[in-house]
Amino acid sequence: MRNNMQPRLLAGDDTSTYTDDWYDENYDQTVDYQQIVSASIAAAVAWNVLVITLEVNDFRHRLKSVFIAIDESADRTQRYVASLVAIRLGLRDALIDWALLYAVGYSFVAGFTYHDADPNSVYVIWGVSIMVSAGMTGTMALKVPQWLGSYRKSQLQVLQDTSAMALEASTSVMMEESSLKDFRYSVRLGVSTHLSQFVIFLLPFYVNLHVQFFLLSIVVALVVGNLYLYVVFKLNRRYVKRKRRIAVGAATFFTLVSSLLFAYGLYTIDFVWGWSFNSSQLKIWLVAFFSWLGVMLFLQGLQYWEQGQIRKLEDDNEELMAQLFDRTERGSDHESERDNDHNSPCGAQESIAAAVQGESITASSNGRSFATSALEEPLLSPVLTSRRTISVQSVNDDSYLYSSVYFDRVKILSAEKHENIEHSTLLRNSAHETAGEGSATVFDSVLLLENNDPKQMYQSILDKETPLESPKWYRRVYDASPIGPALYCAKLHFGCCKKSGRGESSDTIKTCVHQFWYIIIKILVVAINLLALYVAVVACGATWQIKRTIRKLPYVDQTIYAHMNEGPVCAFDEKCGNIDIYPNETVADLTNHTIAHCGPCGKCSGWSDLELQYSTRHDLAERAQACATKEMFKGKEALQQCLVNDIGWTWKCAGCWADSIKCSSQHCIFIYLQSLWINAAGDFDVSPDQITSATCSEANCEAGNPGDFVACSGANRRRMNITSDIARPGTQQCAIVGIPDNDWGAFFDPPCPSE
């Protein structure tokens, strides 16, 4: 697909020469492909579909566990239904927050790079995007055995399934320790912890991504994510006895797909980097495939070993677990007594504690420790109700997210319908109990449920909890904006410590291994996001500098090259003799002077500098770049001294070069930084079909626009008709140099005395 690279002249330039055909012939840079679906964006969105479903369902099931563990009075029933509405609204708030932030990021990056982005850079980013999708697919390969019930939840995770905020938030709202507004905000933060993980990371993949393909990537991801949820949901329900086989098959499938994607991504990057210059691309592809496959098999093996350790520790402590469950069963015998005592706050508190407060069970065997926490594995904990004790399933078979209800994607797509179903169920149950018991409390519950729908219940309770004095306007703006969730997530992802806060889990890291893993993950998260931000900023800056370069190139062509052989010349009377400026070639010939180079003489037109132009013709640009890198953060004088010492320029000539390098660092730095990831840092070509650092330097620093290197130096290899390491078209070489056969090597043998 064509990148609009047509140059625009500076104000006052003569436009008659620069027709559309001239633009196309000289400065047409094209991107002959376009990624229809961004693999990285699709993978990130599909992952968020999975984990947001788990997060929201975690809030719903936690809330229900608390509700059935306490007295089902009219107020409690209303509060439960209203809290379901708060979950839906919190989800909506989070989606709006992060849709806005993602849209801002896309608009900024894509807006800068929509046209004129470097084709090689876009191609490399495309390849990396495919490799990122390979990483996400590999993560799913590691997760699927857990989600299908074959493995327990791993303690060493990079991407979490849930935020672990639902337990505390649900307990607080049902016990009226926090308001519905706070609970809604907790849901908003819980969902935000997942959505925020990719907001910076995806910035580089917006480069040159057209809006229709951006939206298509999201649509494809939504379909794939929901399809994955549906498959896991059905497998969990239908194939209980064959879960282990299915888990192994699914993990194998995703591992192979991940390896294929990784190999294809590296294969794509190779088109720019050229690793296969001395070998076939098939070899590169095979090496990438089996290397990534080896990494995935190692991680699968590590996970298998971890699960073996967990099972062994569970077996070692089976007696301790049995004692815990025995105490739970004995406690259920007293449930009926506590049901009859509605006025006893202790009875309700103990029931809730048994239902939702995670009790850590730590046991050691041969110096090892193992902790099970209800914060991390809610389905492992016994849930007590006012009527019965829900049976605890086998620890070895069931754990966190092993229930199919956690993968019920319908409840996100039709959350309001779910609230109405819950409302109707409670209404039927309450009506049945009222008919059988005649309880006044339950009768009030039926009356309130019949007279209000879920949204009315939510608004009614919210009005009661809202202070009479409304908050200031700036506070309302802050609460409605995504600033609060963004700051919270920034602290969560990039903070150095794990602290408890509003709606945040209070679980702590227990072992040295977990602490080490936590530190490694924090470092990786910070490093990856900083790298993504760097790439996005450099790509945007490089595209802007490319635009400026293209705009100035016609002026440079007109000023330096169009009349190169017609103007003043620099000529000498004899070798190592006097050298001076003459009006044109004719005057120099009439006075028996030999033309050394086109254009007037300058500070680099002395004999030693002229000889150096020829002797360094194959590596001058690299040596100058080395000095620029070495003295990057120093002043002009240090750079000038390096050019004198390392290359051999005279002091005045080195001054011209130093000014040009400083000019280039100011106007072309982003193009240079971009060249590092497209393997073009040493590409000094100024060919018309690609904008390199050398092209940018020529456009900005050689023709007085603003740098004036050509006028300052006088002599350069183009003007001396010396073929150098910078490939140039013949129209940019001086054609009137008087050196016999243009053999500067023979001419400077022997060299002139040092000046």
Short mmCIF file of N, CA and C in Angstrom, two decimals, residues 19 156 212 223 225 264 300 533 542 557 590 660 689:
data_model
loop_
_atom_site.label_atom_id
_atom_site.label_comp_id
_atom_site.label_asym_id
_atom_site.label_seq_id
_atom_site.Cartn_x
_atom_site.Cartn_y
_atom_site.Cartn_z
N THR A 19 7.18 18.43 -10.89
CA THR A 19 5.87 17.91 -11.25
C THR A 19 5.59 16.63 -10.47
N LEU A 156 3.48 -19.15 40.03
CA LEU A 156 4.45 -18.38 39.25
C LEU A 156 3.78 -17.96 37.94
N GLN A 212 -9.51 1.33 9.91
CA GLN A 212 -10.39 0.20 9.60
C GLN A 212 -9.77 -1.13 10.00
N VAL A 223 -14.40 -12.06 18.67
CA VAL A 223 -14.95 -13.34 18.21
C VAL A 223 -14.10 -14.50 18.72
N GLY A 225 -11.92 -14.56 21.26
CA GLY A 225 -11.96 -14.66 22.71
C GLY A 225 -13.22 -15.32 23.21
N TYR A 264 7.06 -17.51 12.17
CA TYR A 264 6.61 -16.63 11.09
C TYR A 264 6.97 -15.17 11.38
N GLN A 300 6.41 -25.87 30.02
CA GLN A 300 5.42 -26.91 30.32
C GLN A 300 5.99 -27.91 31.32
N LEU A 533 7.19 2.19 24.93
CA LEU A 533 7.05 3.65 24.86
C LEU A 533 8.16 4.26 24.03
N ALA A 542 10.53 9.81 14.15
CA ALA A 542 11.17 9.52 12.86
C ALA A 542 10.24 9.86 11.71
N ASP A 557 18.03 19.54 -3.86
CA ASP A 557 18.34 19.16 -5.23
C ASP A 557 18.55 20.39 -6.11
N LEU A 590 40.96 28.76 -19.03
CA LEU A 590 41.69 29.83 -19.71
C LEU A 590 42.93 30.26 -18.95
N SER A 660 28.01 19.95 11.23
CA SER A 660 27.07 19.11 10.49
C SER A 660 26.55 17.97 11.35
N ASP A 689 14.59 6.17 -3.04
CA ASP A 689 13.42 5.41 -2.63
C ASP A 689 13.36 5.13 -1.13
#
